Short mmCIF file of C-alpha atoms and ligand atoms in Angstrom, two decimals:
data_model
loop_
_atom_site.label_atom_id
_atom_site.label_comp_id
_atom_site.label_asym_id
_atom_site.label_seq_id
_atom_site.Cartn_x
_atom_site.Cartn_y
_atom_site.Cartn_z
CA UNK A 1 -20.75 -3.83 33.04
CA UNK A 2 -21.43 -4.75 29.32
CA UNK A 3 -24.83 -6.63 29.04
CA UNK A 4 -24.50 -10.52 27.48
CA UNK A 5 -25.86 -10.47 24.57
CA UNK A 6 -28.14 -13.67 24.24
CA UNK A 7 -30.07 -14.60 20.26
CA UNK A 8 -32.55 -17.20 19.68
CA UNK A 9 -30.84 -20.57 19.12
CA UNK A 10 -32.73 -20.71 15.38
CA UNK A 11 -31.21 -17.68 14.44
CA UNK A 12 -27.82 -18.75 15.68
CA UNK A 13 -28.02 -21.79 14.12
CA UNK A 14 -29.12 -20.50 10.84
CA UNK A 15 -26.77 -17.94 10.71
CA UNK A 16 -23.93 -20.54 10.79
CA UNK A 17 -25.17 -21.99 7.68
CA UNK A 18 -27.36 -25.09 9.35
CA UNK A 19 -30.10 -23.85 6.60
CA UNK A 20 -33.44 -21.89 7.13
CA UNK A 21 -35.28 -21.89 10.25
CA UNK A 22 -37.81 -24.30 9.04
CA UNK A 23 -34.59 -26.89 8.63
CA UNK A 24 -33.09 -25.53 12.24
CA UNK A 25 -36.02 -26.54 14.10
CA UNK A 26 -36.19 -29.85 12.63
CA UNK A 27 -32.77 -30.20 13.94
CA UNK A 28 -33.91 -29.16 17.14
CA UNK A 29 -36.99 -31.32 17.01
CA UNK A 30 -35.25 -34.12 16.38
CA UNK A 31 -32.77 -33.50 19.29
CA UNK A 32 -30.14 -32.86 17.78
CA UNK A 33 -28.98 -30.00 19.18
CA UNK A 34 -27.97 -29.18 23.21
CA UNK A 35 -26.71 -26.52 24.91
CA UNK A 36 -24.74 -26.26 27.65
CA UNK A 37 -24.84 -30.21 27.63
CA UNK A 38 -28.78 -30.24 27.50
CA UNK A 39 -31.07 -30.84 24.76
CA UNK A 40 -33.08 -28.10 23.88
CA UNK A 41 -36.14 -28.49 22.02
CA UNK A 42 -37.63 -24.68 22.25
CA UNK A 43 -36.47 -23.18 18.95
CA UNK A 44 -37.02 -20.17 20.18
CA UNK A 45 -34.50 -20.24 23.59
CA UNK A 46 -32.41 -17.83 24.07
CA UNK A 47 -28.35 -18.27 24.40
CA UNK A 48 -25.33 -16.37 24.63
CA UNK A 49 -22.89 -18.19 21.47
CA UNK A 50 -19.78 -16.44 23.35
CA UNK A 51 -20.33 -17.84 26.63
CA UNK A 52 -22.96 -20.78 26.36
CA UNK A 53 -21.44 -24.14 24.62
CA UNK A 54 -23.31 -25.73 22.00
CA UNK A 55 -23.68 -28.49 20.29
CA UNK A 56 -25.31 -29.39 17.18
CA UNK A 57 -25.05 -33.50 16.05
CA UNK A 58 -22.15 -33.95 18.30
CA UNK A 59 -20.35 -31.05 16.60
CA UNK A 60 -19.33 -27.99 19.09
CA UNK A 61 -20.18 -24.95 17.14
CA UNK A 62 -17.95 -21.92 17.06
CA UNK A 63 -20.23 -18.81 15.88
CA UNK A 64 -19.15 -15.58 14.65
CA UNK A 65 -21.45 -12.72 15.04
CA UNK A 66 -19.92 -10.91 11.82
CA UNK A 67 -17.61 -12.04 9.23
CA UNK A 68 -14.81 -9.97 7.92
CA UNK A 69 -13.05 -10.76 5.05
CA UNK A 70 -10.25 -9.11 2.98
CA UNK A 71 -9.99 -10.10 -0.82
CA UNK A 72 -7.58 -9.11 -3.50
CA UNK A 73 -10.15 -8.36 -6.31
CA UNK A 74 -8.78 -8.69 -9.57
CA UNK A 75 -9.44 -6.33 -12.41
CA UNK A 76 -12.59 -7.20 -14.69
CA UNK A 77 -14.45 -8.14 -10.80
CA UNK A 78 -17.14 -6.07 -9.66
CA UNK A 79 -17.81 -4.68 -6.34
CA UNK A 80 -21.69 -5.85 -6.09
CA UNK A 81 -23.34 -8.07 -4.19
CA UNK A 82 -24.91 -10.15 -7.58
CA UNK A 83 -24.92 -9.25 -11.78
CA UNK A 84 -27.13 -11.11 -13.97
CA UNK A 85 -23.51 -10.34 -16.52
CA UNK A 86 -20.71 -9.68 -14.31
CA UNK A 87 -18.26 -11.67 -12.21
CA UNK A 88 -18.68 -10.16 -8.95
CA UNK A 89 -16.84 -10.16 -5.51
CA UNK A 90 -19.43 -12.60 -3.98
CA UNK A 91 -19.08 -14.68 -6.12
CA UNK A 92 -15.34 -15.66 -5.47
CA UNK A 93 -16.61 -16.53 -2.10
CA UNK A 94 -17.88 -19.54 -4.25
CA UNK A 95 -20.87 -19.68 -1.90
CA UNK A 96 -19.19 -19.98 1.28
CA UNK A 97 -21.13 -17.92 3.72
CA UNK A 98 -24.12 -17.48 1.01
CA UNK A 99 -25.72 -18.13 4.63
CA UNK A 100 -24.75 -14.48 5.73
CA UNK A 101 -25.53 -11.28 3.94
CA UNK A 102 -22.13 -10.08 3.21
CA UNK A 103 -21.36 -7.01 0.76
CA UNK A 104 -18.04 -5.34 0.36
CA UNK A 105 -17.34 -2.20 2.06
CA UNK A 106 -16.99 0.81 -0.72
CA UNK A 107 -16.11 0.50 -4.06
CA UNK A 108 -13.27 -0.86 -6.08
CA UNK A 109 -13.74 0.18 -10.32
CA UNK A 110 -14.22 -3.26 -12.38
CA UNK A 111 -10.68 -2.24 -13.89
CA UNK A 112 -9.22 -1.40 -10.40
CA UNK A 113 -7.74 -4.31 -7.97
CA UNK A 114 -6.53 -4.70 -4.97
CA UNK A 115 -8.48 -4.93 -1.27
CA UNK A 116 -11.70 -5.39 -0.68
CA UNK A 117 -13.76 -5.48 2.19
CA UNK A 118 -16.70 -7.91 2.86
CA UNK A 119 -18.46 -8.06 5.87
CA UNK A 120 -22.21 -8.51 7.27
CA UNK A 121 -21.53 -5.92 10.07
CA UNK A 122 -23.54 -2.57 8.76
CA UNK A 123 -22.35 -0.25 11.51
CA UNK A 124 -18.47 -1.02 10.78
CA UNK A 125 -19.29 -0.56 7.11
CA UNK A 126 -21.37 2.80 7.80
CA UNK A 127 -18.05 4.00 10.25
CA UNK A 128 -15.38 3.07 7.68
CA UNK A 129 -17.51 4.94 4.62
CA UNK A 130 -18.72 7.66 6.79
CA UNK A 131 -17.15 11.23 4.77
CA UNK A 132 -16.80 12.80 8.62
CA UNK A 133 -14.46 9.90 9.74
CA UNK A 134 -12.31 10.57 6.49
CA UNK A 135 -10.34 6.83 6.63
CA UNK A 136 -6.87 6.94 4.62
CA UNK A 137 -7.13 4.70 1.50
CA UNK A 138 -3.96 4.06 -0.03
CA UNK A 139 -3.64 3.25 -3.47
CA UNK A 140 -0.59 1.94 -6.03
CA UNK A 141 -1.25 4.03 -9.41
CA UNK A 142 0.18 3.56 -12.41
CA UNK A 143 -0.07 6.80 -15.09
CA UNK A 144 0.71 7.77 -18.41
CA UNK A 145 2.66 11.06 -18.05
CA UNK A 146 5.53 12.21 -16.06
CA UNK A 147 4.40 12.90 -11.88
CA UNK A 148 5.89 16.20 -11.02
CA UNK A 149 6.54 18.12 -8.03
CA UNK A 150 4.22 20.43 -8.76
CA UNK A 151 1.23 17.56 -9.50
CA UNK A 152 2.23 16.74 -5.41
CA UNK A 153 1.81 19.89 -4.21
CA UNK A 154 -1.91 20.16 -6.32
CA UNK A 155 -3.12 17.03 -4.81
CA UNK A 156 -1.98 18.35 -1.12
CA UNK A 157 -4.41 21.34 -1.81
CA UNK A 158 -6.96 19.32 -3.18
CA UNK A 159 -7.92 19.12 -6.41
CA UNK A 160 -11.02 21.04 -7.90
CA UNK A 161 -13.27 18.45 -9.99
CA UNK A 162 -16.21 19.47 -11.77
CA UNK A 163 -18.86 19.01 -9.62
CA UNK A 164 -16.42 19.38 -6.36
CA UNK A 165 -12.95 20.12 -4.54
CA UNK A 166 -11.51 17.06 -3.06
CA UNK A 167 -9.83 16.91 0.05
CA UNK A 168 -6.14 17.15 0.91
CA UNK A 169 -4.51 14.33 -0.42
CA UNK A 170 -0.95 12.61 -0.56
CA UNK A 171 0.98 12.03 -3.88
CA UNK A 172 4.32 10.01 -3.28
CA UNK A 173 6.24 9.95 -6.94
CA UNK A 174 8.05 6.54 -6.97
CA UNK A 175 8.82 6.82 -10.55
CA UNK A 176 8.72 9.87 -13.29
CA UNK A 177 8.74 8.45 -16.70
CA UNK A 178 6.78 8.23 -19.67
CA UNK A 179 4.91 5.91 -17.67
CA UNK A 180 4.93 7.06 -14.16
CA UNK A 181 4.36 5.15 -10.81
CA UNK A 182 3.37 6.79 -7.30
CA UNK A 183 1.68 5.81 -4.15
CA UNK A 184 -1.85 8.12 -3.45
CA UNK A 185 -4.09 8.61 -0.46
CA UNK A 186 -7.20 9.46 -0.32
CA UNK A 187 -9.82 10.26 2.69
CA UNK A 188 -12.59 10.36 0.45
CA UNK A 189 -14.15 7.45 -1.71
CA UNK A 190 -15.82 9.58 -4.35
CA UNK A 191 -16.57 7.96 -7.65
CA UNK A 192 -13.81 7.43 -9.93
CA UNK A 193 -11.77 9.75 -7.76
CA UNK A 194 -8.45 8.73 -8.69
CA UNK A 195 -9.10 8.62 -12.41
CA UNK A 196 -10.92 12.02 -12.31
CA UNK A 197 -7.90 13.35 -9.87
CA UNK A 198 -5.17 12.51 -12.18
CA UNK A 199 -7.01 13.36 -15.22
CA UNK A 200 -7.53 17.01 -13.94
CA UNK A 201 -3.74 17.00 -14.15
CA UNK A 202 -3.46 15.33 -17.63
CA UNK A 203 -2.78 11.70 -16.66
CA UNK A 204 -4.55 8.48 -17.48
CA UNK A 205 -4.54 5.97 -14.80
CA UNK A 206 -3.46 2.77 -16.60
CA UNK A 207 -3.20 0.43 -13.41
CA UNK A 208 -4.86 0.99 -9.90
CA UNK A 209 -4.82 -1.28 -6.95
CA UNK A 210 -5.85 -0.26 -3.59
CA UNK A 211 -3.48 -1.28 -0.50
CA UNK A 212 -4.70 -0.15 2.73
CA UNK A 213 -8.38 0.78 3.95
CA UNK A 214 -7.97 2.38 7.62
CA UNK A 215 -5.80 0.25 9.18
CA UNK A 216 -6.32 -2.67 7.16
CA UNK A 217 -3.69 -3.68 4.84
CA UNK A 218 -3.42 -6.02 1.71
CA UNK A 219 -1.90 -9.11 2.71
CA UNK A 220 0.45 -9.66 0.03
CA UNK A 221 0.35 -13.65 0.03
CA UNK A 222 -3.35 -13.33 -1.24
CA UNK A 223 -2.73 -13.95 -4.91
CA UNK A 224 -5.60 -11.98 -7.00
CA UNK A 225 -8.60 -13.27 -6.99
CA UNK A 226 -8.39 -15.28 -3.06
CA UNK A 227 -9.82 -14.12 -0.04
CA UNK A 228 -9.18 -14.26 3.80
CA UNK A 229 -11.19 -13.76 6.79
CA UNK A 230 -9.23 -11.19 9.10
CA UNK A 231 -7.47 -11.92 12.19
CA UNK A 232 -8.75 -10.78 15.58
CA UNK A 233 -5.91 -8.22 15.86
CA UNK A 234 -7.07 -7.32 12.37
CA UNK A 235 -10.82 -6.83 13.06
CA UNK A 236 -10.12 -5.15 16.94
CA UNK A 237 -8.20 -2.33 14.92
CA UNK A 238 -11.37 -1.43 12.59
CA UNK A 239 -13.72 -1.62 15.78
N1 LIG B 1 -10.42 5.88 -7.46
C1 LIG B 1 -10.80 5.44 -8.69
O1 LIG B 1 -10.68 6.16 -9.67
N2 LIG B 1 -11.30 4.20 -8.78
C2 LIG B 1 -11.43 3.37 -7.74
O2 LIG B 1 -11.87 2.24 -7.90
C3 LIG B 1 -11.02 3.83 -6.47
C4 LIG B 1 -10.53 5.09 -6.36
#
């Protein structure tokens, strides 16, 4: 049988954005906070959020261990945590959740849009960016250049770069024109990849927005620039 995992109320508290621990044990000082119907007044007691009920100034609490969110970054956003110059991904959050540590999973290029990953779960992040678990990325590319047949069957080989081959990957031609559209997927998150993959076969990326991450998928109501926590069904199929 799985073990219950119990924190310290403090850290539970703080975590779901009642302030520092200095201003959590206040709140518990002053009685303001009870579990399971009883005050506590040990900042440092130990509860299980999924199974014990509490209550903090006559408000029931409902605690996440992790957030997940999916954005659709817009282009000229950066995929940092904070920029002294730069409009990045944390800050569209507009400080909700400046309580947790989130970062986004992998990066998207400040010209690039599309989804983004943010969570404050490390191990997820380390599984979805892990090279040996090779997760699908699928992006929407838009090149200068005509896409041929024989630019799909390259990138099924993999393509040699200068400092390395990538992986297999998948080049669906939607359009071939002057200005040429196509679905790609990668397994790999290498820097610039997509740029660098289509510029080894003489095109210049002039739009790039990513769609899918594993299993996760861009929900097209999310206008660029807004953000989403996930759904449960959503954040079961990444564990
Ligand atoms: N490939 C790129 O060239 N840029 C990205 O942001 C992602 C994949």
């Amino acid at each position: 049988m799985k073990k219950q995992k119990t924190q310290r109320i403090d850290k539970i508290l703080a975590a779901s954005g009642y302030g520092s621990r200095k201003d959590v044990k206040k709140l518990i000082k002053t009685g303001q906070v009870s579990i399971n119907g009883i005050v506590v007044n040990d900042a440092g007691c130990h509860v299980n959020p999924s199974v014990d009920e509490i209550v903090v100034a006559g408000k029931y609490l409902a605690y996440h261990e992790n957030i997940y969110i999916m954005m659709n970054k817009p282009e000229g956003v950066i995929c940092s945590t904070r920029d002294n110059v730069e409009i990045t991904v944390i800050d569209l959050l507009q400080g909700e959740y400046s309580h947790r540590k989130l970062f986004p999973v992998g990066r998207l290029d400040k010209d690039a849009q599309g989804l983004v990953f943010l969570t404050d779960n490390g191990k997820m992040a380390h599984r979805l960016l892990s090279p040996k678990n090779r997760v699908d990325k699928t992006y929407y590319v838009e090149v200068r250049g005509k896409l041929k047949q024989c630019d799909v069957e390259a990138f099924t080989q993999g393509i040699e770069l200068e400092d390395f081959t990538t992986l297999p990957a998948k080049l669906d031609i939607l359009e071939s024109e002057d200005i040429s559209r196509a679905y790609v997927t990668i397994c790999e998150g290498k820097f610039h990849q997509i740029k660098r993959m289509m510029k080894a076969r003489n095109k210049e990326v002039i739009l790039l927005k990513r769609l899918t991450l594993g299993p996760l998928k861009l929900d097209d109501e999310l206008a660029p620039g807004q953000w989403r926590e996930l759904t449960k069904e959503e954040i079961d199929s990444l564990s």
